Amino acid sequence: MSDAAHRPHRPSRGPAGPNPMATAAMVVAVLSLLIAWLPLIGVLGILGAITAVVLGVLALRRVRARGLRGRGLAWGALAVAVLALLLGLSSTIAAFIVLNAPDEALGVAVVLGL
């Protein structure tokens, strides 16, 4: 009997899925984008976007070093994270301006007839 007959059969796996870190980066980036446009809690979107950028960069390094899949997903996560970061910054700045503006600058006096 040959040696091959005694080895247990191992089913071959298909190609591995994308790098889990790239997937995590995309999930965090999309959640950050959904949160970033909210005026007062947009700061959480900014923090999430920064986290997604870090995860995306680490995922790109891991893909290149280990030859894993997920390069496009990591780049997509970086793009969405940058968009979330810009949106979060703009909504936070806009909320800060509106909350600190005098009532006259917002037109409240005109609307109320004062």
PDB file of N, CA and C in Angstrom:
ATOM      1  N   MET A   1       0.832  -1.180   0.000  1.00  0.00           N
ATOM      2  CA  MET A   1       0.000   0.000   0.000  1.00  0.00           C
ATOM      3  C   MET A   1       0.876   1.243   0.000  1.00  0.00           C
ATOM      4  N   SER A   2       0.445   2.201  -0.705  1.00  0.00           N
ATOM      5  CA  SER A   2       1.252   3.411  -0.782  1.00  0.00           C
ATOM      6  C   SER A   2       1.005   4.291   0.432  1.00  0.00           C
ATOM      7  N   ASP A   3       1.940   5.209   0.613  1.00  0.00           N
ATOM      8  CA  ASP A   3       1.850   6.131   1.749  1.00  0.00           C
ATOM      9  C   ASP A   3       0.654   7.071   1.584  1.00  0.00           C
ATOM     10  N   ALA A   4       0.287   7.350   0.353  1.00  0.00           N
ATOM     11  CA  ALA A   4      -0.835   8.250   0.093  1.00  0.00           C
ATOM     12  C   ALA A   4      -2.163   7.642   0.535  1.00  0.00           C
ATOM     13  N   ALA A   5      -2.252   6.327   0.560  1.00  0.00           N
ATOM     14  CA  ALA A   5      -3.497   5.668   0.954  1.00  0.00           C
ATOM     15  C   ALA A   5      -3.764   5.805   2.440  1.00  0.00           C
ATOM     16  N   HIS A   6      -2.722   6.039   3.242  1.00  0.00           N
ATOM     17  CA  HIS A   6      -2.883   6.144   4.685  1.00  0.00           C
ATOM     18  C   HIS A   6      -3.138   7.573   5.161  1.00  0.00           C
ATOM     19  N   ARG A   7      -2.919   8.538   4.292  1.00  0.00           N
ATOM     20  CA  ARG A   7      -3.168   9.925   4.689  1.00  0.00           C
ATOM     21  C   ARG A   7      -4.660  10.221   4.635  1.00  0.00           C
ATOM     22  N   PRO A   8      -5.179  10.893   5.653  1.00  0.00           N
ATOM     23  CA  PRO A   8      -6.608  11.243   5.604  1.00  0.00           C
ATOM     24  C   PRO A   8      -6.857  12.288   4.525  1.00  0.00           C
ATOM     25  N   HIS A   9      -8.030  12.196   3.954  1.00  0.00           N
ATOM     26  CA  HIS A   9      -8.405  13.135   2.894  1.00  0.00           C
ATOM     27  C   HIS A   9      -8.791  14.465   3.525  1.00  0.00           C
ATOM     28  N   ARG A  10      -8.167  15.504   3.063  1.00  0.00           N
ATOM     29  CA  ARG A  10      -8.510  16.846   3.522  1.00  0.00           C
ATOM     30  C   ARG A  10      -9.176  17.568   2.364  1.00  0.00           C
ATOM     31  N   PRO A  11     -10.392  18.034   2.589  1.00  0.00           N
ATOM     32  CA  PRO A  11     -11.045  18.744   1.494  1.00  0.00           C
ATOM     33  C   PRO A  11     -10.302  20.039   1.196  1.00  0.00           C
ATOM     34  N   SER A  12     -10.163  20.319  -0.073  1.00  0.00           N
ATOM     35  CA  SER A  12      -9.462  21.548  -0.439  1.00  0.00           C
ATOM     36  C   SER A  12     -10.400  22.730  -0.244  1.00  0.00           C
ATOM     37  N   ARG A  13      -9.834  23.764   0.279  1.00  0.00           N
ATOM     38  CA  ARG A  13     -10.607  24.983   0.480  1.00  0.00           C
ATOM     39  C   ARG A  13     -10.482  25.851  -0.760  1.00  0.00           C
ATOM     40  N   GLY A  14     -11.495  26.628  -0.979  1.00  0.00           N
ATOM     41  CA  GLY A  14     -11.442  27.595  -2.073  1.00  0.00           C
ATOM     42  C   GLY A  14     -10.529  28.737  -1.668  1.00  0.00           C
ATOM     43  N   PRO A  15     -10.465  29.743  -2.480  1.00  0.00           N
ATOM     44  CA  PRO A  15      -9.618  30.876  -2.122  1.00  0.00           C
ATOM     45  C   PRO A  15     -10.119  31.525  -0.839  1.00  0.00           C
ATOM     46  N   ALA A  16      -9.181  31.904  -0.019  1.00  0.00           N
ATOM     47  CA  ALA A  16      -9.531  32.536   1.257  1.00  0.00           C
ATOM     48  C   ALA A  16     -10.226  33.864   0.996  1.00  0.00           C
ATOM     49  N   GLY A  17     -11.050  34.271   1.940  1.00  0.00           N
ATOM     50  CA  GLY A  17     -11.743  35.546   1.822  1.00  0.00           C
ATOM     51  C   GLY A  17     -10.775  36.702   2.026  1.00  0.00           C
ATOM     52  N   PRO A  18     -11.289  37.907   1.950  1.00  0.00           N
ATOM     53  CA  PRO A  18     -10.420  39.069   2.114  1.00  0.00           C
ATOM     54  C   PRO A  18      -9.858  39.146   3.531  1.00  0.00           C
ATOM     55  N   ASN A  19      -8.829  39.897   3.660  1.00  0.00           N
ATOM     56  CA  ASN A  19      -8.187  40.124   4.942  1.00  0.00           C
ATOM     57  C   ASN A  19      -9.234  40.624   5.945  1.00  0.00           C
ATOM     58  N   PRO A  20      -9.356  39.973   7.108  1.00  0.00           N
ATOM     59  CA  PRO A  20     -10.353  40.418   8.093  1.00  0.00           C
ATOM     60  C   PRO A  20     -10.138  41.857   8.552  1.00  0.00           C
ATOM     61  N   MET A  21      -8.902  42.310   8.554  1.00  0.00           N
ATOM     62  CA  MET A  21      -8.645  43.687   8.954  1.00  0.00           C
ATOM     63  C   MET A  21      -9.201  44.663   7.917  1.00  0.00           C
ATOM     64  N   ALA A  22      -9.151  44.297   6.649  1.00  0.00           N
ATOM     65  CA  ALA A  22      -9.734  45.142   5.602  1.00  0.00           C
ATOM     66  C   ALA A  22     -11.247  45.188   5.742  1.00  0.00           C
ATOM     67  N   THR A  23     -11.841  44.053   6.077  1.00  0.00           N
ATOM     68  CA  THR A  23     -13.290  44.011   6.297  1.00  0.00           C
ATOM     69  C   THR A  23     -13.679  44.875   7.490  1.00  0.00           C
ATOM     70  N   ALA A  24     -12.914  44.776   8.576  1.00  0.00           N
ATOM     71  CA  ALA A  24     -13.187  45.595   9.763  1.00  0.00           C
ATOM     72  C   ALA A  24     -13.033  47.077   9.444  1.00  0.00           C
ATOM     73  N   ALA A  25     -12.036  47.418   8.653  1.00  0.00           N
ATOM     74  CA  ALA A  25     -11.840  48.814   8.269  1.00  0.00           C
ATOM     75  C   ALA A  25     -13.038  49.340   7.494  1.00  0.00           C
ATOM     76  N   MET A  26     -13.578  48.523   6.581  1.00  0.00           N
ATOM     77  CA  MET A  26     -14.740  48.952   5.804  1.00  0.00           C
ATOM     78  C   MET A  26     -15.970  49.111   6.683  1.00  0.00           C
ATOM     79  N   VAL A  27     -16.190  48.177   7.599  1.00  0.00           N
ATOM     80  CA  VAL A  27     -17.350  48.266   8.490  1.00  0.00           C
ATOM     81  C   VAL A  27     -17.265  49.523   9.350  1.00  0.00           C
ATOM     82  N   VAL A  28     -16.099  49.776   9.937  1.00  0.00           N
ATOM     83  CA  VAL A  28     -15.925  50.969  10.780  1.00  0.00           C
ATOM     84  C   VAL A  28     -16.065  52.232   9.935  1.00  0.00           C
ATOM     85  N   ALA A  29     -15.552  52.228   8.719  1.00  0.00           N
ATOM     86  CA  ALA A  29     -15.648  53.406   7.851  1.00  0.00           C
ATOM     87  C   ALA A  29     -17.096  53.714   7.486  1.00  0.00           C
ATOM     88  N   VAL A  30     -17.873  52.693   7.153  1.00  0.00           N
ATOM     89  CA  VAL A  30     -19.282  52.916   6.788  1.00  0.00           C
ATOM     90  C   VAL A  30     -20.077  53.403   7.999  1.00  0.00           C
ATOM     91  N   LEU A  31     -19.851  52.800   9.162  1.00  0.00           N
ATOM     92  CA  LEU A  31     -20.535  53.261  10.375  1.00  0.00           C
ATOM     93  C   LEU A  31     -20.151  54.700  10.699  1.00  0.00           C
ATOM     94  N   SER A  32     -18.895  55.040  10.501  1.00  0.00           N
ATOM     95  CA  SER A  32     -18.442  56.410  10.745  1.00  0.00           C
ATOM     96  C   SER A  32     -19.115  57.386   9.792  1.00  0.00           C
ATOM     97  N   LEU A  33     -19.287  56.966   8.552  1.00  0.00           N
ATOM     98  CA  LEU A  33     -19.956  57.825   7.572  1.00  0.00           C
ATOM     99  C   LEU A  33     -21.416  58.060   7.959  1.00  0.00           C
ATOM    100  N   LEU A  34     -22.063  57.036   8.483  1.00  0.00           N
ATOM    101  CA  LEU A  34     -23.458  57.179   8.899  1.00  0.00           C
ATOM    102  C   LEU A  34     -23.594  58.092  10.115  1.00  0.00           C
ATOM    103  N   ILE A  35     -22.598  58.103  10.971  1.00  0.00           N
ATOM    104  CA  ILE A  35     -22.650  58.910  12.193  1.00  0.00           C
ATOM    105  C   ILE A  35     -22.127  60.323  11.950  1.00  0.00           C
ATOM    106  N   ALA A  36     -21.183  60.484  11.039  1.00  0.00           N
ATOM    107  CA  ALA A  36     -20.452  61.745  10.884  1.00  0.00           C
ATOM    108  C   ALA A  36     -21.332  62.925  10.514  1.00  0.00           C
ATOM    109  N   TRP A  37     -22.415  62.718   9.810  1.00  0.00           N
ATOM    110  CA  TRP A  37     -23.219  63.856   9.365  1.00  0.00           C
ATOM    111  C   TRP A  37     -24.104  64.423  10.470  1.00  0.00           C
ATOM    112  N   LEU A  38     -24.248  63.713  11.586  1.00  0.00           N
ATOM    113  CA  LEU A  38     -25.063  64.210  12.690  1.00  0.00           C
ATOM    114  C   LEU A  38     -24.336  65.343  13.399  1.00  0.00           C
ATOM    115  N   PRO A  39     -24.990  66.487  13.584  1.00  0.00           N
ATOM    116  CA  PRO A  39     -24.287  67.685  14.042  1.00  0.00           C
ATOM    117  C   PRO A  39     -23.561  67.555  15.380  1.00  0.00           C
ATOM    118  N   LEU A  40     -24.172  67.051  16.396  1.00  0.00           N
ATOM    119  CA  LEU A  40     -23.529  67.079  17.700  1.00  0.00           C
ATOM    120  C   LEU A  40     -22.739  65.816  18.028  1.00  0.00           C
ATOM    121  N   ILE A  41     -23.047  64.727  17.381  1.00  0.00           N
ATOM    122  CA  ILE A  41     -22.275  63.507  17.643  1.00  0.00           C
ATOM    123  C   ILE A  41     -21.375  63.141  16.467  1.00  0.00           C
ATOM    124  N   GLY A  42     -21.174  64.082  15.568  1.00  0.00           N
ATOM    125  CA  GLY A  42     -20.285  63.866  14.434  1.00  0.00           C
ATOM    126  C   GLY A  42     -18.851  63.616  14.857  1.00  0.00           C
ATOM    127  N   VAL A  43     -18.513  64.044  16.083  1.00  0.00           N
ATOM    128  CA  VAL A  43     -17.166  63.804  16.608  1.00  0.00           C
ATOM    129  C   VAL A  43     -16.906  62.304  16.705  1.00  0.00           C
ATOM    130  N   LEU A  44     -17.930  61.538  17.039  1.00  0.00           N
ATOM    131  CA  LEU A  44     -17.766  60.080  17.083  1.00  0.00           C
ATOM    132  C   LEU A  44     -17.473  59.531  15.696  1.00  0.00           C
ATOM    133  N   GLY A  45     -18.068  60.128  14.681  1.00  0.00           N
ATOM    134  CA  GLY A  45     -17.769  59.743  13.312  1.00  0.00           C
ATOM    135  C   GLY A  45     -16.327  60.060  12.942  1.00  0.00           C
ATOM    136  N   ILE A  46     -15.812  61.182  13.455  1.00  0.00           N
ATOM    137  CA  ILE A  46     -14.419  61.540  13.206  1.00  0.00           C
ATOM    138  C   ILE A  46     -13.493  60.510  13.848  1.00  0.00           C
ATOM    139  N   LEU A  47     -13.777  60.151  15.096  1.00  0.00           N
ATOM    140  CA  LEU A  47     -12.953  59.149  15.782  1.00  0.00           C
ATOM    141  C   LEU A  47     -13.016  57.795  15.073  1.00  0.00           C
ATOM    142  N   GLY A  48     -14.203  57.420  14.633  1.00  0.00           N
ATOM    143  CA  GLY A  48     -14.346  56.170  13.893  1.00  0.00           C
ATOM    144  C   GLY A  48     -13.610  56.209  12.566  1.00  0.00           C
ATOM    145  N   ALA A  49     -13.644  57.357  11.897  1.00  0.00           N
ATOM    146  CA  ALA A  49     -12.950  57.491  10.616  1.00  0.00           C
ATOM    147  C   ALA A  49     -11.444  57.372  10.797  1.00  0.00           C
ATOM    148  N   ILE A  50     -10.925  57.958  11.856  1.00  0.00           N
ATOM    149  CA  ILE A  50      -9.494  57.841  12.139  1.00  0.00           C
ATOM    150  C   ILE A  50      -9.135  56.378  12.403  1.00  0.00           C
ATOM    151  N   THR A  51      -9.990  55.694  13.156  1.00  0.00           N
ATOM    152  CA  THR A  51      -9.776  54.267  13.420  1.00  0.00           C
ATOM    153  C   THR A  51      -9.801  53.464  12.123  1.00  0.00           C
ATOM    154  N   ALA A  52     -10.739  53.785  11.234  1.00  0.00           N
ATOM    155  CA  ALA A  52     -10.841  53.077   9.962  1.00  0.00           C
ATOM    156  C   ALA A  52      -9.621  53.327   9.080  1.00  0.00           C
ATOM    157  N   VAL A  53      -9.085  54.544   9.124  1.00  0.00           N
ATOM    158  CA  VAL A  53      -7.879  54.842   8.344  1.00  0.00           C
ATOM    159  C   VAL A  53      -6.715  53.994   8.854  1.00  0.00           C
ATOM    160  N   VAL A  54      -6.564  53.923  10.177  1.00  0.00           N
ATOM    161  CA  VAL A  54      -5.480  53.117  10.753  1.00  0.00           C
ATOM    162  C   VAL A  54      -5.652  51.648  10.371  1.00  0.00           C
ATOM    163  N   LEU A  55      -6.873  51.131  10.507  1.00  0.00           N
ATOM    164  CA  LEU A  55      -7.124  49.734  10.133  1.00  0.00           C
ATOM    165  C   LEU A  55      -6.885  49.497   8.645  1.00  0.00           C
ATOM    166  N   GLY A  56      -7.276  50.450   7.812  1.00  0.00           N
ATOM    167  CA  GLY A  56      -7.073  50.308   6.374  1.00  0.00           C
ATOM    168  C   GLY A  56      -5.605  50.281   5.990  1.00  0.00           C
ATOM    169  N   VAL A  57      -4.809  51.149   6.612  1.00  0.00           N
ATOM    170  CA  VAL A  57      -3.371  51.168   6.329  1.00  0.00           C
ATOM    171  C   VAL A  57      -2.726  49.867   6.803  1.00  0.00           C
ATOM    172  N   LEU A  58      -3.100  49.411   8.003  1.00  0.00           N
ATOM    173  CA  LEU A  58      -2.557  48.140   8.499  1.00  0.00           C
ATOM    174  C   LEU A  58      -2.972  46.973   7.600  1.00  0.00           C
ATOM    175  N   ALA A  59      -4.209  47.018   7.104  1.00  0.00           N
ATOM    176  CA  ALA A  59      -4.681  45.956   6.210  1.00  0.00           C
ATOM    177  C   ALA A  59      -3.886  45.960   4.901  1.00  0.00           C
ATOM    178  N   LEU A  60      -3.606  47.144   4.361  1.00  0.00           N
ATOM    179  CA  LEU A  60      -2.806  47.224   3.130  1.00  0.00           C
ATOM    180  C   LEU A  60      -1.399  46.671   3.347  1.00  0.00           C
ATOM    181  N   ARG A  61      -0.818  46.972   4.478  1.00  0.00           N
ATOM    182  CA  ARG A  61       0.513  46.436   4.786  1.00  0.00           C
ATOM    183  C   ARG A  61       0.480  44.913   4.900  1.00  0.00           C
ATOM    184  N   ARG A  62      -0.557  44.398   5.558  1.00  0.00           N
ATOM    185  CA  ARG A  62      -0.672  42.953   5.730  1.00  0.00           C
ATOM    186  C   ARG A  62      -0.922  42.259   4.392  1.00  0.00           C
ATOM    187  N   VAL A  63      -1.743  42.874   3.544  1.00  0.00           N
ATOM    188  CA  VAL A  63      -2.012  42.304   2.217  1.00  0.00           C
ATOM    189  C   VAL A  63      -0.715  42.226   1.413  1.00  0.00           C
ATOM    190  N   ARG A  64       0.065  43.281   1.455  1.00  0.00           N
ATOM    191  CA  ARG A  64       1.308  43.308   0.692  1.00  0.00           C
ATOM    192  C   ARG A  64       2.344  42.337   1.272  1.00  0.00           C
ATOM    193  N   ALA A  65       2.462  42.293   2.601  1.00  0.00           N
ATOM    194  CA  ALA A  65       3.484  41.454   3.224  1.00  0.00           C
ATOM    195  C   ALA A  65       3.169  39.961   3.128  1.00  0.00           C
ATOM    196  N   ARG A  66       1.907  39.608   3.283  1.00  0.00           N
ATOM    197  CA  ARG A  66       1.535  38.193   3.339  1.00  0.00           C
ATOM    198  C   ARG A  66       0.867  37.683   2.069  1.00  0.00           C
ATOM    199  N   GLY A  67       0.645  38.556   1.132  1.00  0.00           N
ATOM    200  CA  GLY A  67       0.014  38.142  -0.118  1.00  0.00           C
ATOM    201  C   GLY A  67      -1.443  37.761   0.038  1.00  0.00           C
ATOM    202  N   LEU A  68      -2.128  38.390   0.966  1.00  0.00           N
ATOM    203  CA  LEU A  68      -3.546  38.094   1.199  1.00  0.00           C
ATOM    204  C   LEU A  68      -4.417  38.857   0.210  1.00  0.00           C
ATOM    205  N   ARG A  69      -5.687  38.488   0.186  1.00  0.00           N
ATOM    206  CA  ARG A  69      -6.666  39.212  -0.619  1.00  0.00           C
ATOM    207  C   ARG A  69      -7.212  40.372   0.197  1.00  0.00           C
ATOM    208  N   GLY A  70      -7.845  41.327  -0.457  1.00  0.00           N
ATOM    209  CA  GLY A  70      -8.497  42.417   0.247  1.00  0.00           C
ATOM    210  C   GLY A  70      -7.889  43.778  -0.013  1.00  0.00           C
ATOM    211  N   ARG A  71      -7.038  43.867  -1.009  1.00  0.00           N
ATOM    212  CA  ARG A  71      -6.408  45.156  -1.311  1.00  0.00           C
ATOM    213  C   ARG A  71      -7.447  46.202  -1.716  1.00  0.00           C
ATOM    214  N   GLY A  72      -8.365  45.827  -2.587  1.00  0.00           N
ATOM    215  CA  GLY A  72      -9.404  46.763  -3.025  1.00  0.00           C
ATOM    216  C   GLY A  72     -10.341  47.161  -1.893  1.00  0.00           C
ATOM    217  N   LEU A  73     -10.646  46.202  -1.034  1.00  0.00           N
ATOM    218  CA  LEU A  73     -11.505  46.490   0.114  1.00  0.00           C
ATOM    219  C   LEU A  73     -10.824  47.470   1.066  1.00  0.00           C
ATOM    220  N   ALA A  74      -9.528  47.294   1.274  1.00  0.00           N
ATOM    221  CA  ALA A  74      -8.787  48.204   2.147  1.00  0.00           C
ATOM    222  C   ALA A  74      -8.740  49.609   1.550  1.00  0.00           C
ATOM    223  N   TRP A  75      -8.503  49.709   0.232  1.00  0.00           N
ATOM    224  CA  TRP A  75      -8.503  51.025  -0.412  1.00  0.00           C
ATOM    225  C   TRP A  75      -9.889  51.666  -0.362  1.00  0.00           C
ATOM    226  N   GLY A  76     -10.925  50.864  -0.551  1.00  0.00           N
ATOM    227  CA  GLY A  76     -12.288  51.385  -0.445  1.00  0.00           C
ATOM    228  C   GLY A  76     -12.594  51.887   0.956  1.00  0.00           C
ATOM    229  N   ALA A  77     -12.128  51.150   1.951  1.00  0.00           N
ATOM    230  CA  ALA A  77     -12.324  51.573   3.341  1.00  0.00           C
ATOM    231  C   ALA A  77     -11.613  52.893   3.601  1.00  0.00           C
ATOM    232  N   LEU A  78     -10.423  53.044   3.047  1.00  0.00           N
ATOM    233  CA  LEU A  78      -9.705  54.318   3.216  1.00  0.00           C
ATOM    234  C   LEU A  78     -10.474  55.470   2.566  1.00  0.00           C
ATOM    235  N   ALA A  79     -11.030  55.237   1.390  1.00  0.00           N
ATOM    236  CA  ALA A  79     -11.780  56.291   0.704  1.00  0.00           C
ATOM    237  C   ALA A  79     -13.027  56.687   1.495  1.00  0.00           C
ATOM    238  N   VAL A  80     -13.761  55.690   1.988  1.00  0.00           N
ATOM    239  CA  VAL A  80     -14.971  55.976   2.763  1.00  0.00           C
ATOM    240  C   VAL A  80     -14.601  56.655   4.080  1.00  0.00           C
ATOM    241  N   ALA A  81     -13.493  56.241   4.693  1.00  0.00           N
ATOM    242  CA  ALA A  81     -13.060  56.839   5.952  1.00  0.00           C
ATOM    243  C   ALA A  81     -12.664  58.302   5.770  1.00  0.00           C
ATOM    244  N   VAL A  82     -11.992  58.614   4.676  1.00  0.00           N
ATOM    245  CA  VAL A  82     -11.626  60.008   4.416  1.00  0.00           C
ATOM    246  C   VAL A  82     -12.886  60.842   4.183  1.00  0.00           C
ATOM    247  N   LEU A  83     -13.848  60.295   3.464  1.00  0.00           N
ATOM    248  CA  LEU A  83     -15.113  60.994   3.257  1.00  0.00           C
ATOM    249  C   LEU A  83     -15.830  61.219   4.592  1.00  0.00           C
ATOM    250  N   ALA A  84     -15.845  60.206   5.444  1.00  0.00           N
ATOM    251  CA  ALA A  84     -16.466  60.334   6.766  1.00  0.00           C
ATOM    252  C   ALA A  84     -15.729  61.366   7.608  1.00  0.00           C
ATOM    253  N   LEU A  85     -14.416  61.392   7.505  1.00  0.00           N
ATOM    254  CA  LEU A  85     -13.627  62.369   8.258  1.00  0.00           C
ATOM    255  C   LEU A  85     -13.954  63.788   7.815  1.00  0.00           C
ATOM    256  N   LEU A  86     -14.026  64.011   6.509  1.00  0.00           N
ATOM    257  CA  LEU A  86     -14.361  65.347   6.002  1.00  0.00           C
ATOM    258  C   LEU A  86     -15.782  65.747   6.373  1.00  0.00           C
ATOM    259  N   LEU A  87     -16.708  64.818   6.258  1.00  0.00           N
ATOM    260  CA  LEU A  87     -18.098  65.098   6.612  1.00  0.00           C
ATOM    261  C   LEU A  87     -18.235  65.375   8.108  1.00  0.00           C
ATOM    262  N   GLY A  88     -17.551  64.584   8.922  1.00  0.00           N
ATOM    263  CA  GLY A  88     -17.602  64.787  10.371  1.00  0.00           C
ATOM    264  C   GLY A  88     -17.006  66.119  10.779  1.00  0.00           C
ATOM    265  N   LEU A  89     -15.890  66.473  10.163  1.00  0.00           N
ATOM    266  CA  LEU A  89     -15.284  67.771  10.469  1.00  0.00           C
ATOM    267  C   LEU A  89     -16.195  68.923  10.064  1.00  0.00           C
ATOM    268  N   SER A  90     -16.778  68.829   8.884  1.00  0.00           N
ATOM    269  CA  SER A  90     -17.635  69.921   8.430  1.00  0.00           C
ATOM    270  C   SER A  90     -18.904  70.034   9.269  1.00  0.00           C
ATOM    271  N   SER A  91     -19.500  68.918   9.666  1.00  0.00           N
ATOM    272  CA  SER A  91     -20.715  68.994  10.486  1.00  0.00           C
ATOM    273  C   SER A  91     -20.392  69.489  11.895  1.00  0.00           C
ATOM    274  N   THR A  92     -19.241  69.127  12.420  1.00  0.00           N
ATOM    275  CA  THR A  92     -18.845  69.602  13.744  1.00  0.00           C
ATOM    276  C   THR A  92     -18.556  71.092  13.713  1.00  0.00           C
ATOM    277  N   ILE A  93     -17.862  71.544  12.686  1.00  0.00           N
ATOM    278  CA  ILE A  93     -17.572  72.979  12.570  1.00  0.00           C
ATOM    279  C   ILE A  93     -18.862  73.770  12.371  1.00  0.00           C
ATOM    280  N   ALA A  94     -19.764  73.259  11.539  1.00  0.00           N
ATOM    281  CA  ALA A  94     -21.042  73.950  11.313  1.00  0.00           C
ATOM    282  C   ALA A  94     -21.862  74.015  12.599  1.00  0.00           C
ATOM    283  N   ALA A  95     -21.901  72.934  13.353  1.00  0.00           N
ATOM    284  CA  ALA A  95     -22.641  72.942  14.616  1.00  0.00           C
ATOM    285  C   ALA A  95     -22.017  73.919  15.602  1.00  0.00           C
ATOM    286  N   PHE A  96     -20.702  73.980  15.634  1.00  0.00           N
ATOM    287  CA  PHE A  96     -20.016  74.911  16.527  1.00  0.00           C
ATOM    288  C   PHE A  96     -20.331  76.348  16.146  1.00  0.00           C
ATOM    289  N   ILE A  97     -20.343  76.651  14.859  1.00  0.00           N
ATOM    290  CA  ILE A  97     -20.647  78.017  14.400  1.00  0.00           C
ATOM    291  C   ILE A  97     -22.081  78.381  14.736  1.00  0.00           C
ATOM    292  N   VAL A  98     -23.015  77.474  14.474  1.00  0.00           N
ATOM    293  CA  VAL A  98     -24.429  77.766  14.731  1.00  0.00           C
ATOM    294  C   VAL A  98     -24.691  77.933  16.224  1.00  0.00           C
ATOM    295  N   LEU A  99     -24.100  77.088  17.045  1.00  0.00           N
ATOM    296  CA  LEU A  99     -24.346  77.173  18.482  1.00  0.00           C
ATOM    297  C   LEU A  99     -23.709  78.398  19.119  1.00  0.00           C
ATOM    298  N   ASN A 100     -22.645  78.920  18.532  1.00  0.00           N
ATOM    299  CA  ASN A 100     -21.969  80.079  19.104  1.00  0.00           C
ATOM    300  C   ASN A 100     -22.327  81.394  18.428  1.00  0.00           C
ATOM    301  N   ALA A 101     -23.174  81.359  17.435  1.00  0.00           N
ATOM    302  CA  ALA A 101     -23.539  82.586  16.727  1.00  0.00           C
ATOM    303  C   ALA A 101     -24.598  83.345  17.534  1.00  0.00           C
ATOM    304  N   PRO A 102     -24.531  84.676  17.504  1.00  0.00           N
ATOM    305  CA  PRO A 102     -25.595  85.448  18.152  1.00  0.00           C
ATOM    306  C   PRO A 102     -26.920  85.249  17.429  1.00  0.00           C
ATOM    307  N   ASP A 103     -27.990  85.437  18.149  1.00  0.00           N
ATOM    308  CA  ASP A 103     -29.317  85.216  17.575  1.00  0.00           C
ATOM    309  C   ASP A 103     -29.579  86.077  16.341  1.00  0.00           C
ATOM    310  N   GLU A 104     -29.074  87.287  16.328  1.00  0.00           N
ATOM    311  CA  GLU A 104     -29.306  88.171  15.197  1.00  0.00           C
ATOM    312  C   GLU A 104     -28.663  87.618  13.931  1.00  0.00           C
ATOM    313  N   ALA A 105     -27.531  86.981  14.078  1.00  0.00           N
ATOM    314  CA  ALA A 105     -26.840  86.445  12.909  1.00  0.00           C
ATOM    315  C   ALA A 105     -27.600  85.282  12.291  1.00  0.00           C
ATOM    316  N   LEU A 106     -28.396  84.621  13.072  1.00  0.00           N
ATOM    317  CA  LEU A 106     -29.167  83.504  12.567  1.00  0.00           C
ATOM    318  C   LEU A 106     -30.542  83.907  12.046  1.00  0.00           C
ATOM    319  N   GLY A 107     -30.885  85.173  12.218  1.00  0.00           N
ATOM    320  CA  GLY A 107     -32.158  85.646  11.713  1.00  0.00           C
ATOM    321  C   GLY A 107     -33.312  85.429  12.674  1.00  0.00           C
ATOM    322  N   VAL A 108     -33.025  85.057  13.903  1.00  0.00           N
ATOM    323  CA  VAL A 108     -34.089  84.790  14.873  1.00  0.00           C
ATOM    324  C   VAL A 108     -34.842  86.079  15.192  1.00  0.00           C
ATOM    325  N   ALA A 109     -34.133  87.180  15.289  1.00  0.00           N
ATOM    326  CA  ALA A 109     -34.783  88.451  15.613  1.00  0.00           C
ATOM    327  C   ALA A 109     -35.725  88.866  14.489  1.00  0.00           C
ATOM    328  N   VAL A 110     -35.371  88.645  13.265  1.00  0.00           N
ATOM    329  CA  VAL A 110     -36.206  89.014  12.130  1.00  0.00           C
ATOM    330  C   VAL A 110     -37.453  88.142  12.101  1.00  0.00           C
ATOM    331  N   VAL A 111     -37.311  86.853  12.319  1.00  0.00           N
ATOM    332  CA  VAL A 111     -38.440  85.936  12.269  1.00  0.00           C
ATOM    333  C   VAL A 111     -39.422  86.240  13.396  1.00  0.00           C
ATOM    334  N   LEU A 112     -38.917  86.568  14.571  1.00  0.00           N
ATOM    335  CA  LEU A 112     -39.768  86.849  15.722  1.00  0.00           C
ATOM    336  C   LEU A 112     -40.324  88.277  15.695  1.00  0.00           C
ATOM    337  N   GLY A 113     -39.826  89.098  14.799  1.00  0.00           N
ATOM    338  CA  GLY A 113     -40.306  90.469  14.683  1.00  0.00           C
ATOM    339  C   GLY A 113     -39.715  91.372  15.745  1.00  0.00           C
ATOM    340  N   LEU A 114     -38.563  91.032  16.263  1.00  0.00           N
ATOM    341  CA  LEU A 114     -37.925  91.856  17.292  1.00  0.00           C
ATOM    342  C   LEU A 114     -37.006  92.888  16.702  1.00  0.00           C
TER     343      LEU A 114
END
